[in-house]
Short mmCIF file of C-alpha atoms and ligand atoms in Angstrom, two decimals:
data_model
loop_
_atom_site.label_atom_id
_atom_site.label_comp_id
_atom_site.label_asym_id
_atom_site.label_seq_id
_atom_site.Cartn_x
_atom_site.Cartn_y
_atom_site.Cartn_z
CA MET A 443 -20.98 -13.73 8.63
CA ARG A 444 -21.10 -12.98 4.79
CA ARG A 445 -18.59 -14.74 3.00
CA VAL A 446 -16.00 -13.06 0.78
CA LEU A 447 -11.70 -13.91 -0.80
CA SER A 448 -9.14 -11.74 -0.55
CA VAL A 449 -6.66 -12.63 -2.38
CA ALA A 450 -3.04 -11.29 -2.31
CA SER A 451 0.21 -11.67 -2.56
CA GLU A 452 1.43 -9.89 0.48
CA CYS A 453 0.05 -9.49 3.47
CA VAL A 454 0.27 -8.30 7.82
CA PRO A 455 1.86 -9.55 9.36
CA LEU A 456 2.64 -12.71 7.60
CA LEU A 457 4.77 -11.03 4.64
CA LYS A 458 5.12 -7.25 4.35
CA THR A 459 7.05 -4.82 1.07
CA GLY A 460 4.52 -2.05 0.78
CA GLY A 461 1.12 -0.55 1.58
CA LEU A 462 -0.99 -2.96 -0.26
CA ALA A 463 0.28 -5.91 2.92
CA ASP A 464 -0.60 -2.95 5.78
CA VAL A 465 -4.40 -2.46 3.79
CA VAL A 466 -4.89 -6.65 2.88
CA GLY A 467 -4.00 -7.25 6.64
CA ALA A 468 -6.83 -4.38 8.68
CA LEU A 469 -10.07 -5.29 6.14
CA PRO A 470 -10.33 -8.85 7.38
CA LYS A 471 -11.29 -7.01 11.22
CA ALA A 472 -12.27 -3.50 9.42
CA LEU A 473 -14.63 -6.12 7.72
CA LYS A 474 -16.19 -8.56 10.54
CA GLU A 475 -18.48 -5.47 12.38
CA HIS A 476 -20.41 -5.10 8.90
CA GLY A 477 -20.95 -8.85 8.50
CA TRP A 478 -18.39 -9.77 6.41
CA GLY A 479 -16.25 -12.25 7.57
CA MET A 480 -12.91 -12.41 4.68
CA ARG A 481 -10.73 -14.93 4.10
CA VAL A 482 -7.33 -13.91 2.63
CA LEU A 483 -5.24 -16.10 -0.12
CA LEU A 484 -1.95 -15.71 -0.21
CA PRO A 485 1.02 -17.63 -1.14
CA ALA A 486 2.13 -19.74 0.87
CA TYR A 487 6.08 -19.04 0.85
CA PRO A 488 8.81 -20.06 2.79
CA GLY A 489 8.24 -19.60 6.46
CA LEU A 490 4.63 -18.73 6.98
CA ILE A 491 2.56 -22.37 6.92
CA GLN A 492 3.78 -22.40 10.25
CA LYS A 493 2.59 -19.37 11.26
CA LEU A 494 -0.50 -20.51 11.15
CA THR A 495 -2.27 -22.37 14.28
CA LYS A 496 -3.65 -25.15 13.80
CA PRO A 497 -3.44 -25.64 9.58
CA VAL A 498 -6.34 -28.29 8.05
CA VAL A 499 -4.93 -29.08 4.50
CA VAL A 500 -8.05 -27.68 2.34
CA TRP A 501 -8.22 -27.98 -1.05
CA LYS A 502 -5.50 -30.17 -3.28
CA ASP A 503 -4.66 -30.48 -6.58
CA ALA A 504 -1.66 -32.85 -8.09
CA ASP A 505 -0.87 -30.44 -10.68
CA LEU A 506 -1.16 -26.27 -10.33
CA PHE A 507 0.83 -25.00 -13.40
CA GLY A 508 3.32 -27.74 -13.42
CA GLY A 509 3.45 -29.14 -9.79
CA LYS A 510 1.38 -30.57 -6.66
CA ALA A 511 -0.46 -27.50 -4.95
CA GLN A 512 -2.92 -27.26 -2.30
CA ILE A 513 -4.58 -24.45 0.16
CA LEU A 514 -3.43 -24.92 4.22
CA SER A 515 -6.31 -22.56 6.60
CA GLY A 516 -5.13 -21.12 9.79
CA GLN A 517 -5.04 -18.70 12.03
CA VAL A 518 -2.52 -15.85 12.86
CA GLU A 519 -3.81 -13.22 15.10
CA GLY A 520 -7.03 -12.97 14.28
CA LEU A 521 -6.84 -12.63 10.05
CA ASP A 522 -8.30 -16.43 8.37
CA MET A 523 -6.07 -17.24 6.63
CA LEU A 524 -5.81 -19.48 2.89
CA LEU A 525 -2.00 -20.55 2.13
CA LEU A 526 -1.68 -21.29 -1.22
CA ASP A 527 1.74 -24.19 -0.88
CA ALA A 528 3.19 -25.23 -4.08
CA PRO A 529 7.17 -24.81 -3.70
CA HIS A 530 8.12 -25.69 -8.18
CA LEU A 531 5.97 -21.43 -7.83
CA TYR A 532 6.99 -19.88 -3.95
CA ASP A 533 9.54 -22.05 -2.17
CA ARG A 534 12.70 -19.78 -3.80
CA ALA A 535 15.08 -18.16 -1.14
CA GLY A 536 14.87 -13.86 -2.38
CA GLY A 537 11.45 -11.63 -1.35
CA PRO A 538 8.48 -13.09 -3.24
CA TYR A 539 8.76 -10.87 -6.58
CA SER A 540 12.30 -11.94 -7.19
CA GLY A 541 15.71 -12.67 -6.29
CA PRO A 542 18.95 -11.51 -6.69
CA GLY A 543 19.30 -12.03 -10.46
CA GLY A 544 16.08 -9.97 -10.34
CA ASP A 545 11.74 -10.91 -11.46
CA TYR A 546 11.60 -14.32 -11.46
CA PRO A 547 10.97 -14.81 -14.94
CA ASP A 548 8.32 -17.06 -14.40
CA ASN A 549 5.99 -14.33 -12.50
CA PRO A 550 3.36 -14.53 -14.74
CA GLU A 551 2.12 -18.15 -14.12
CA ARG A 552 3.52 -17.47 -10.67
CA PHE A 553 0.39 -15.32 -9.94
CA ALA A 554 -1.61 -16.90 -12.26
CA ALA A 555 -1.72 -20.33 -10.05
CA LEU A 556 -2.82 -17.90 -7.60
CA SER A 557 -6.15 -16.62 -9.65
CA TRP A 558 -6.66 -20.02 -10.71
CA ALA A 559 -6.82 -21.22 -7.06
CA ALA A 560 -9.27 -18.59 -6.25
CA LYS A 561 -11.51 -19.32 -8.53
CA GLU A 562 -11.96 -22.64 -8.27
CA ILE A 563 -12.45 -21.62 -4.93
CA ALA A 564 -16.13 -19.72 -6.43
CA ALA A 565 -16.76 -22.27 -8.20
CA GLU A 566 -16.12 -25.53 -5.60
CA GLY A 567 -15.39 -24.06 -2.49
CA LEU A 568 -13.61 -25.27 -0.36
CA SER A 569 -13.71 -29.00 1.00
CA ASP A 570 -14.36 -27.26 4.97
CA GLY A 571 -17.60 -26.57 3.10
CA TRP A 572 -16.30 -22.00 2.25
CA ARG A 573 -17.26 -20.96 -0.84
CA PRO A 574 -16.86 -17.09 -1.13
CA GLU A 575 -20.11 -14.69 -2.12
CA ILE A 576 -17.03 -11.98 -3.69
CA VAL A 577 -13.43 -12.72 -4.23
CA HIS A 578 -11.77 -9.45 -3.76
CA CYS A 579 -8.52 -9.26 -6.22
CA HIS A 580 -5.72 -6.69 -5.41
CA ASP A 581 -3.10 -5.84 -8.12
CA TRP A 582 -1.92 -7.67 -11.23
CA GLN A 583 -1.32 -10.63 -9.45
CA ALA A 584 -4.64 -11.28 -8.63
CA GLY A 585 -5.60 -10.55 -12.19
CA PHE A 586 -7.05 -12.52 -14.28
CA ALA A 587 -9.07 -14.43 -10.85
CA PRO A 588 -12.16 -12.36 -12.00
CA ALA A 589 -10.92 -13.78 -15.74
CA PHE A 590 -10.67 -16.99 -15.56
CA MET A 591 -13.92 -16.62 -13.76
CA ARG A 592 -15.90 -15.73 -16.88
CA TYR A 593 -13.82 -17.99 -18.65
CA ALA A 594 -15.49 -20.85 -15.79
CA GLY A 595 -19.08 -19.89 -15.78
CA ILE A 596 -18.94 -18.51 -13.15
CA GLU A 597 -22.06 -16.33 -12.17
CA ASP A 598 -23.05 -16.93 -8.89
CA VAL A 599 -19.62 -15.71 -7.24
CA LYS A 600 -19.11 -11.95 -8.37
CA SER A 601 -16.13 -10.85 -8.06
CA ILE A 602 -14.10 -6.77 -7.98
CA VAL A 603 -10.55 -5.62 -8.26
CA THR A 604 -8.32 -2.86 -6.23
CA VAL A 605 -6.08 -0.92 -8.11
CA HIS A 606 -3.42 -0.10 -5.74
CA ASN A 607 -0.77 0.69 -7.72
CA ILE A 608 -1.47 1.18 -11.56
CA ALA A 609 2.96 1.62 -12.98
CA PHE A 610 2.26 -2.24 -12.24
CA GLN A 611 0.27 -4.19 -14.59
CA GLY A 612 1.16 -7.76 -15.42
CA ASN A 613 2.58 -7.77 -18.63
CA ALA A 614 3.74 -10.85 -20.04
CA PRO A 615 4.24 -11.75 -23.56
CA VAL A 616 1.54 -13.49 -26.43
CA ASP A 617 3.31 -16.80 -26.26
CA ARG A 618 2.38 -17.56 -22.26
CA LEU A 619 -1.34 -17.05 -23.37
CA GLN A 620 -2.03 -21.43 -23.09
CA ALA A 621 0.75 -21.44 -20.74
CA LEU A 622 -1.58 -19.49 -18.27
CA LYS A 623 -4.34 -21.29 -19.22
CA LEU A 624 -6.30 -18.58 -21.37
CA PRO A 625 -8.18 -19.34 -23.83
CA PRO A 626 -7.18 -18.47 -27.25
CA SER A 627 -10.00 -16.65 -28.02
CA GLY A 628 -9.94 -13.94 -24.96
CA PHE A 629 -7.13 -12.48 -26.88
CA THR A 630 -8.78 -9.63 -28.61
CA SER A 631 -8.86 -5.91 -27.48
CA ASP A 632 -11.67 -6.42 -25.67
CA GLU A 633 -10.73 -8.69 -23.15
CA LEU A 634 -6.82 -9.77 -22.57
CA GLU A 635 -4.71 -7.87 -25.20
CA TYR A 636 -3.11 -5.25 -24.24
CA TRP A 637 -0.64 -3.39 -26.31
CA GLY A 638 -0.02 -7.12 -28.81
CA ASN A 639 0.83 -8.23 -24.81
CA LEU A 640 -1.00 -9.58 -22.36
CA SER A 641 -2.05 -7.99 -18.64
CA SER A 642 -3.37 -9.51 -15.55
CA LEU A 643 -4.11 -6.08 -14.43
CA LYS A 644 -5.59 -5.31 -17.42
CA ALA A 645 -8.03 -8.55 -17.59
CA GLY A 646 -9.18 -8.14 -14.55
CA LEU A 647 -10.69 -4.25 -15.19
CA VAL A 648 -12.12 -5.47 -17.69
CA MET A 649 -13.72 -8.65 -16.38
CA ALA A 650 -14.51 -7.93 -12.55
CA ASP A 651 -18.09 -6.47 -11.63
CA ALA A 652 -16.56 -4.04 -10.40
CA ILE A 653 -12.76 -2.04 -9.44
CA THR A 654 -12.39 -0.17 -6.83
CA THR A 655 -8.88 2.29 -5.81
CA VAL A 656 -7.62 3.58 -2.80
CA SER A 657 -8.59 7.25 -2.88
CA PRO A 658 -11.20 9.12 -4.96
CA THR A 659 -8.82 11.94 -5.90
CA TYR A 660 -6.94 8.38 -7.27
CA ALA A 661 -10.13 7.02 -9.42
CA ASN A 662 -10.50 10.52 -10.52
CA GLU A 663 -7.07 10.78 -12.38
CA LEU A 664 -6.26 7.71 -13.26
CA MET A 665 -9.15 8.58 -16.29
CA ARG A 666 -6.23 10.47 -17.73
CA GLY A 667 -2.77 8.97 -19.55
CA GLU A 668 -0.87 10.51 -17.40
CA TYR A 669 -1.90 8.73 -14.17
CA GLY A 670 -3.69 5.63 -16.07
CA LEU A 671 -0.11 4.50 -17.99
CA GLY A 672 -2.01 3.40 -20.68
CA LEU A 673 -4.91 1.89 -18.92
CA GLU A 674 -6.43 5.35 -19.02
CA GLY A 675 -9.05 4.33 -21.79
CA VAL A 676 -9.95 1.21 -20.15
CA ILE A 677 -10.95 3.01 -16.53
CA GLN A 678 -13.21 4.94 -18.73
CA LYS A 679 -15.04 2.73 -20.09
CA ARG A 680 -15.51 0.98 -17.38
CA ALA A 681 -16.27 4.83 -15.02
CA ASN A 682 -19.13 3.53 -13.63
CA ASP A 683 -17.85 1.15 -11.86
CA LEU A 684 -15.38 2.50 -10.25
CA HIS A 685 -15.04 3.71 -6.62
CA GLY A 686 -12.22 5.33 -5.24
CA ILE A 687 -12.21 4.18 -0.74
CA LEU A 688 -9.99 5.45 0.95
CA ASN A 689 -7.66 2.86 2.76
CA GLY A 690 -7.32 3.66 6.96
CA VAL A 691 -5.49 2.83 9.72
CA ASP A 692 -5.16 -0.30 11.50
CA THR A 693 -5.03 2.15 14.82
CA GLU A 694 -4.08 -1.51 16.90
CA ILE A 695 -0.70 -1.03 15.52
CA TRP A 696 -0.81 2.65 14.51
CA SER A 697 -0.67 4.83 18.05
CA PRO A 698 0.95 6.76 19.86
CA GLU A 699 -0.65 5.88 22.68
CA THR A 700 -0.08 2.08 22.77
CA ASP A 701 3.06 1.45 19.77
CA PRO A 702 5.28 -0.78 22.22
CA HIS A 703 8.40 0.16 19.65
CA ILE A 704 8.58 4.22 21.17
CA GLU A 705 8.11 5.87 24.33
CA ASN A 706 3.94 6.76 24.50
CA PHE A 707 2.78 9.49 24.07
CA SER A 708 -1.27 11.36 23.08
CA ALA A 709 -2.77 14.77 21.68
CA LYS A 710 -2.75 15.30 25.40
CA ALA A 711 0.65 14.18 26.50
CA LEU A 712 2.53 16.06 23.48
CA ALA A 713 5.82 16.72 25.78
CA ASP A 714 6.62 13.16 25.50
CA LYS A 715 6.51 12.92 21.50
CA ALA A 716 10.15 14.78 22.67
CA LYS A 717 11.93 12.02 24.12
CA ASN A 718 11.43 10.32 20.88
CA ARG A 719 13.00 13.09 18.55
CA ALA A 720 16.47 12.93 21.42
CA ALA A 721 16.33 9.44 21.17
CA LEU A 722 16.59 9.63 17.32
CA ILE A 723 18.55 12.69 17.46
CA LYS A 724 20.95 10.01 19.66
CA GLU A 725 20.37 6.96 17.53
CA PHE A 726 21.46 8.74 14.28
CA LYS A 727 24.86 10.18 16.06
CA LEU A 728 22.87 13.62 14.78
CA GLY A 729 23.59 16.96 16.45
CA PRO A 730 21.20 19.94 18.03
CA VAL A 731 18.38 20.25 14.99
CA PRO A 732 16.77 23.76 16.12
CA GLY A 733 14.52 23.45 13.15
CA PRO A 734 11.91 20.56 12.58
CA LEU A 735 13.55 17.27 12.17
CA ALA A 736 11.78 15.59 9.03
CA VAL A 737 11.22 11.85 8.46
CA VAL A 738 10.76 10.00 4.95
CA ILE A 739 10.13 6.58 5.18
CA SER A 740 9.91 4.80 1.93
CA ARG A 741 9.99 3.28 -1.44
CA LEU A 742 13.57 5.34 -3.36
CA THR A 743 12.01 5.62 -6.76
CA THR A 744 10.60 8.06 -8.73
CA GLN A 745 7.47 7.43 -7.98
CA LYS A 746 8.29 8.58 -4.93
CA GLY A 747 9.78 12.21 -5.86
CA LEU A 748 12.47 11.15 -4.26
CA ASP A 749 14.58 11.88 -6.10
CA LEU A 750 13.49 15.87 -5.49
CA ILE A 751 15.10 15.77 -1.87
CA PRO A 752 19.23 15.87 -2.39
CA SER A 753 18.87 19.80 -3.57
CA LEU A 754 17.16 20.71 -1.43
CA LEU A 755 19.14 19.67 1.74
CA THR A 756 21.22 22.68 1.92
CA GLU A 757 18.69 25.00 2.36
CA PHE A 758 16.19 22.79 4.30
CA THR A 759 19.45 21.98 6.80
CA TRP A 760 20.57 25.75 6.35
CA ARG A 761 16.92 27.45 7.61
CA GLY A 762 17.86 24.93 10.85
CA GLY A 763 15.67 21.67 9.27
CA GLY A 764 17.29 18.20 9.49
CA LEU A 765 16.02 14.79 7.93
CA ILE A 766 16.40 10.89 8.37
CA VAL A 767 16.04 9.18 5.70
CA LEU A 768 15.07 4.85 5.79
CA GLY A 769 14.57 2.88 2.57
CA SER A 770 15.62 1.68 -0.68
CA GLY A 771 15.03 1.34 -3.69
CA ASP A 772 17.00 2.97 -6.49
CA PRO A 773 20.58 2.66 -6.39
CA GLN A 774 20.78 6.11 -7.98
CA ILE A 775 18.44 8.73 -5.30
CA GLU A 776 20.86 6.48 -2.93
CA MET A 777 23.56 7.03 -3.71
CA ALA A 778 22.28 10.84 -3.99
CA LEU A 779 20.92 10.07 -0.29
CA LEU A 780 23.60 8.95 1.29
CA HIS A 781 26.39 12.22 -0.48
CA GLU A 782 23.80 14.40 1.26
CA ALA A 783 24.38 12.69 4.72
CA ASP A 784 27.99 12.68 4.32
CA LEU A 785 28.74 16.18 4.04
CA ASN A 786 26.00 17.55 6.52
CA PRO A 787 26.32 14.01 9.32
CA THR A 788 25.03 15.69 11.94
CA ARG A 789 22.03 17.11 10.20
CA ILE A 790 21.17 14.26 7.63
CA GLY A 791 20.60 10.69 8.57
CA MET A 792 20.21 7.69 6.26
CA ARG A 793 19.92 4.03 6.45
CA ILE A 794 19.35 1.97 4.24
CA GLY A 795 16.45 -0.23 3.93
CA TYR A 796 13.65 -2.35 5.22
CA ASP A 797 12.96 -1.91 9.28
CA ASP A 798 9.59 -2.09 10.42
CA PRO A 799 10.47 -0.88 14.26
CA LEU A 800 12.63 1.56 12.76
CA SER A 801 9.77 2.67 11.12
CA HIS A 802 7.57 3.07 14.15
CA ARG A 803 10.49 4.83 15.86
CA LEU A 804 10.26 7.28 13.01
CA PHE A 805 7.18 8.32 13.31
CA ALA A 806 7.55 9.04 16.72
CA GLY A 807 10.48 11.07 16.78
CA GLY A 808 9.80 12.97 13.11
CA ASP A 809 8.33 16.87 13.68
CA ALA A 810 7.67 15.94 10.01
CA VAL A 811 7.33 13.71 6.92
CA LEU A 812 7.71 14.25 4.15
CA VAL A 813 5.74 12.98 0.83
CA PRO A 814 6.64 14.38 -2.19
CA SER A 815 5.18 11.94 -4.56
CA ARG A 816 4.57 12.61 -8.21
CA PHE A 817 1.54 9.66 -7.86
CA GLU A 818 0.27 8.09 -4.72
CA PRO A 819 -2.55 6.49 -4.78
CA CYS A 820 -2.96 6.87 -1.67
CA GLY A 821 -0.23 6.54 0.70
CA LEU A 822 -0.31 5.07 4.49
CA THR A 823 3.16 7.28 5.64
CA GLN A 824 1.36 11.04 5.62
CA MET A 825 -1.99 9.46 7.70
CA TYR A 826 0.44 7.31 10.16
CA GLY A 827 2.38 10.77 10.45
CA LEU A 828 -0.79 12.16 11.09
CA ARG A 829 -1.26 9.67 13.65
CA TYR A 830 1.69 10.58 15.93
CA GLY A 831 1.96 13.80 15.20
CA THR A 832 4.28 14.90 13.05
CA ILE A 833 2.89 17.03 10.32
CA PRO A 834 3.00 15.67 6.99
CA VAL A 835 4.37 17.65 4.52
CA VAL A 836 2.97 16.19 1.07
CA ALA A 837 2.30 17.00 -2.94
CA ALA A 838 -1.56 18.13 -4.02
CA THR A 839 -2.03 14.56 -5.96
CA GLY A 840 -3.89 11.35 -5.62
CA GLY A 841 -4.71 10.22 -1.74
CA LEU A 842 -2.02 12.65 -0.42
CA ASN A 843 -4.13 14.60 -1.60
CA ASP A 844 -7.62 13.83 0.54
CA THR A 845 -5.77 13.13 3.74
CA VAL A 846 -4.05 16.95 4.86
CA ILE A 847 -5.23 19.64 4.70
CA ASP A 848 -3.61 22.34 3.62
CA ALA A 849 -2.05 24.99 6.01
CA ASN A 850 -3.44 27.82 3.96
CA PRO A 851 -5.45 30.41 5.93
CA ALA A 852 -8.34 29.85 5.37
CA ALA A 853 -7.66 26.32 6.93
CA VAL A 854 -5.99 27.69 9.63
CA ALA A 855 -8.55 30.02 10.21
CA ALA A 856 -10.88 27.56 10.42
CA GLY A 857 -8.75 25.52 12.59
CA VAL A 858 -8.79 22.31 9.65
CA ALA A 859 -5.35 21.90 9.10
CA THR A 860 -2.96 19.20 8.99
CA GLY A 861 0.00 19.85 7.89
CA VAL A 862 1.59 20.86 4.15
CA VAL A 863 0.09 20.81 0.58
CA PHE A 864 2.18 21.63 -2.45
CA HIS A 865 1.60 21.59 -6.09
CA PRO A 866 3.07 20.86 -8.72
CA THR A 867 5.61 17.96 -7.97
CA ASP A 868 8.72 19.47 -8.34
CA GLY A 869 11.83 21.65 -6.65
CA LEU A 870 10.42 24.86 -7.15
CA ALA A 871 6.84 23.43 -5.56
CA PHE A 872 8.60 20.46 -2.73
CA ALA A 873 11.29 23.65 -1.34
CA GLN A 874 8.48 26.75 -0.92
CA GLY A 875 7.03 23.59 1.39
CA LEU A 876 9.70 23.38 3.15
CA ARG A 877 9.30 26.86 4.08
CA ARG A 878 6.05 27.23 5.43
CA LEU A 879 7.63 24.39 6.95
CA ILE A 880 10.13 25.86 9.02
CA THR A 881 7.57 29.36 9.32
CA LEU A 882 4.91 26.92 11.07
CA TYR A 883 7.50 24.92 13.90
CA GLU A 884 8.90 28.69 14.59
CA ASP A 885 5.21 29.75 15.40
CA LYS A 886 4.41 27.45 18.53
CA LYS A 887 0.76 27.72 18.90
CA ALA A 888 0.29 27.40 14.96
CA TRP A 889 2.35 24.41 15.56
CA ARG A 890 0.34 22.66 18.02
CA GLN A 891 -2.39 22.85 16.94
CA LEU A 892 -1.87 21.63 13.60
CA GLN A 893 -0.67 18.82 15.49
CA ARG A 894 -3.58 18.18 18.12
CA ASN A 895 -6.05 18.16 14.21
CA GLY A 896 -4.22 15.74 12.63
CA MET A 897 -4.22 13.04 15.73
CA LYS A 898 -8.20 13.20 15.93
CA ALA A 899 -8.51 13.01 12.56
CA GLU A 900 -10.89 9.65 10.95
CA LEU A 901 -8.45 7.35 9.85
CA ASP A 902 -9.50 4.69 10.45
CA TRP A 903 -11.30 1.69 8.76
CA GLY A 904 -14.70 2.32 10.24
CA ARG A 905 -16.20 4.54 6.92
CA SER A 906 -14.47 3.07 4.40
CA SER A 907 -14.78 -1.24 5.49
CA ALA A 908 -18.70 0.64 5.20
CA ALA A 909 -18.38 1.61 1.57
CA TYR A 910 -16.25 -2.61 0.73
CA ALA A 911 -19.80 -4.10 2.77
CA ASP A 912 -21.74 -2.14 0.76
CA LEU A 913 -20.40 -2.36 -2.63
CA TYR A 914 -20.64 -6.42 -1.74
CA GLU A 915 -24.02 -6.02 -0.79
CA SER A 916 -25.05 -4.66 -3.73
CA LEU A 917 -23.14 -7.49 -6.13
CA ALA A 918 -24.63 -9.62 -3.53
CA PRO A 919 -27.88 -9.37 -2.11
P1 ADP B 1446 3.88 2.05 -1.16
O1 ADP B 1446 3.74 0.94 -0.87
O2 ADP B 1446 3.78 2.63 -2.15
O3 ADP B 1446 5.12 1.46 -0.91
P2 ADP B 1446 2.52 3.16 1.22
O4 ADP B 1446 2.94 4.96 2.15
O5 ADP B 1446 0.95 2.58 0.87
O6 ADP B 1446 2.86 2.78 -0.20
O7 ADP B 1446 3.44 2.43 2.29
C1 ADP B 1446 4.10 1.25 2.97
C2 ADP B 1446 4.64 0.95 3.89
O8 ADP B 1446 5.58 0.80 4.52
C3 ADP B 1446 3.77 1.83 4.89
O9 ADP B 1446 3.54 1.08 5.70
C4 ADP B 1446 5.61 2.67 5.25
O10 ADP B 1446 5.51 2.52 6.40
C5 ADP B 1446 6.56 0.89 5.49
N1 ADP B 1446 7.69 0.48 4.54
C6 ADP B 1446 7.89 1.73 3.94
N2 ADP B 1446 9.92 1.63 3.56
C7 ADP B 1446 9.52 1.29 4.41
C8 ADP B 1446 10.96 0.83 4.98
N3 ADP B 1446 12.19 1.43 4.63
N4 ADP B 1446 11.08 -0.37 6.53
C9 ADP B 1446 9.82 -0.10 7.31
N5 ADP B 1446 8.89 0.03 6.81
C10 ADP B 1446 8.64 0.83 5.80
C1 GLC B 1447 0.65 0.70 -3.29
C2 GLC B 1447 0.15 2.30 -3.23
C3 GLC B 1447 0.04 2.99 -2.26
C4 GLC B 1447 -0.61 2.00 -1.75
C5 GLC B 1447 -0.95 0.73 -1.08
C6 GLC B 1447 -2.44 0.56 0.09
O1 GLC B 1447 1.51 0.39 -2.38
O2 GLC B 1447 1.53 2.58 -3.87
O3 GLC B 1447 0.42 4.72 -2.83
O4 GLC B 1447 -1.16 3.05 -0.30
O5 GLC B 1447 -0.69 0.62 -2.18
O6 GLC B 1447 -3.17 0.41 -1.25
#
């Protein structure tokens, strides 16, 4: 097996706050068949070490950013994990990035430490003899790893940075430079300096041997100011090394035929999907929903465009639609949606929080999934919708644009449409998209066709894991 180290802050099944975790957990399984053995380096957040089978210490440091640290190697559900055990950095009662008081003030150090450990593994290997050929870094949390590797003069191990969301840039004040073990000579606009401060993501983008992002459309968008969010110039300079590789779906977890959380169904036995719909309506105490029952499973943020929904609900429900939202985030969006659910409790359901089994029941029981994002690097929920015969209504941006085929007349005539794609992301276009959804729903034959097309779409990791393997091989022949 060839050797690649994946460096990330989340990984299914150990810890998840968003799509990053799904992707980091799915990649090692998908890469195996291309001859790449991937180990995942993750912070040992509370309770994770106990989940490893037969953990073995493979690396130690007496002082990693202010305290003792070690790496434990072990397996979780077939994944080869490396947990960075550094209680002074990761043993916290809150989430991975923030506690009750907001973001942890030492986040730059917490994730610089993760990146430093990755560099050490690249330099020396682990005590069990494993040394990677490639270090694959995810998002800002691993952004300093390529910089540390460069400053340590490591040339025989190559690095890749994958941008899952450029809105999170890992900014830190410049006075942390030395605390973060970065050389003052690197503080130039070509290397570490970012608008007078530091950004771990910029460091990674500048120093990595290659950059990938999670869809071809987002790769293109990232070079423009409205999407690059200050980093577009850095991306433009590296356009030759930038690859848009679409995320896939982990079909072991997301398949309506086998999903343990739902009444199973398939494209052939679509009638059984209705049992899931009926169960949802009962669970959320809705009344009859004659039109499409839409679902949203999301972080409730302006990125996701969910602030647009409340003002569209009067018409949507009047036309027969219903809505169930599962998510949490921006208090204003939460309040506005709760208010709508109060006003119309037989058509609108709302659950604030994070609930994985419920998310499966929603994908299974919904008729449509709404993803009206202002930007969306890839997006996974529209793909889960496709697999479960739940028609996606999406904005034409990023990976949404690359995974859903709009039911325009040409696509319907060619028999390839899978959903409703609207543009631009505003209330006018979204309202029009919802009207088109209702018209499609009323035409049972057209609707079944959309469902079947989506359910047979190729959404697994096959093609994309091959693209990653090719990239690794081009860097480390
Ligand atoms: P992002 O990573 O930007 O949040 P993605 O669509 O890539 O968006 O991934 C979101 C992932 O998190 C999906 O697997 C989705 O099902 C899951 N998810 C989002 N919100 C919730 C929630 N409230 N409860 C359960 N799962 C959720
Ligand atoms: C980020 C993006 C999302 C993407 C996910 C996994 O969270 O916001 O679009 O699907 O990463 O790559």
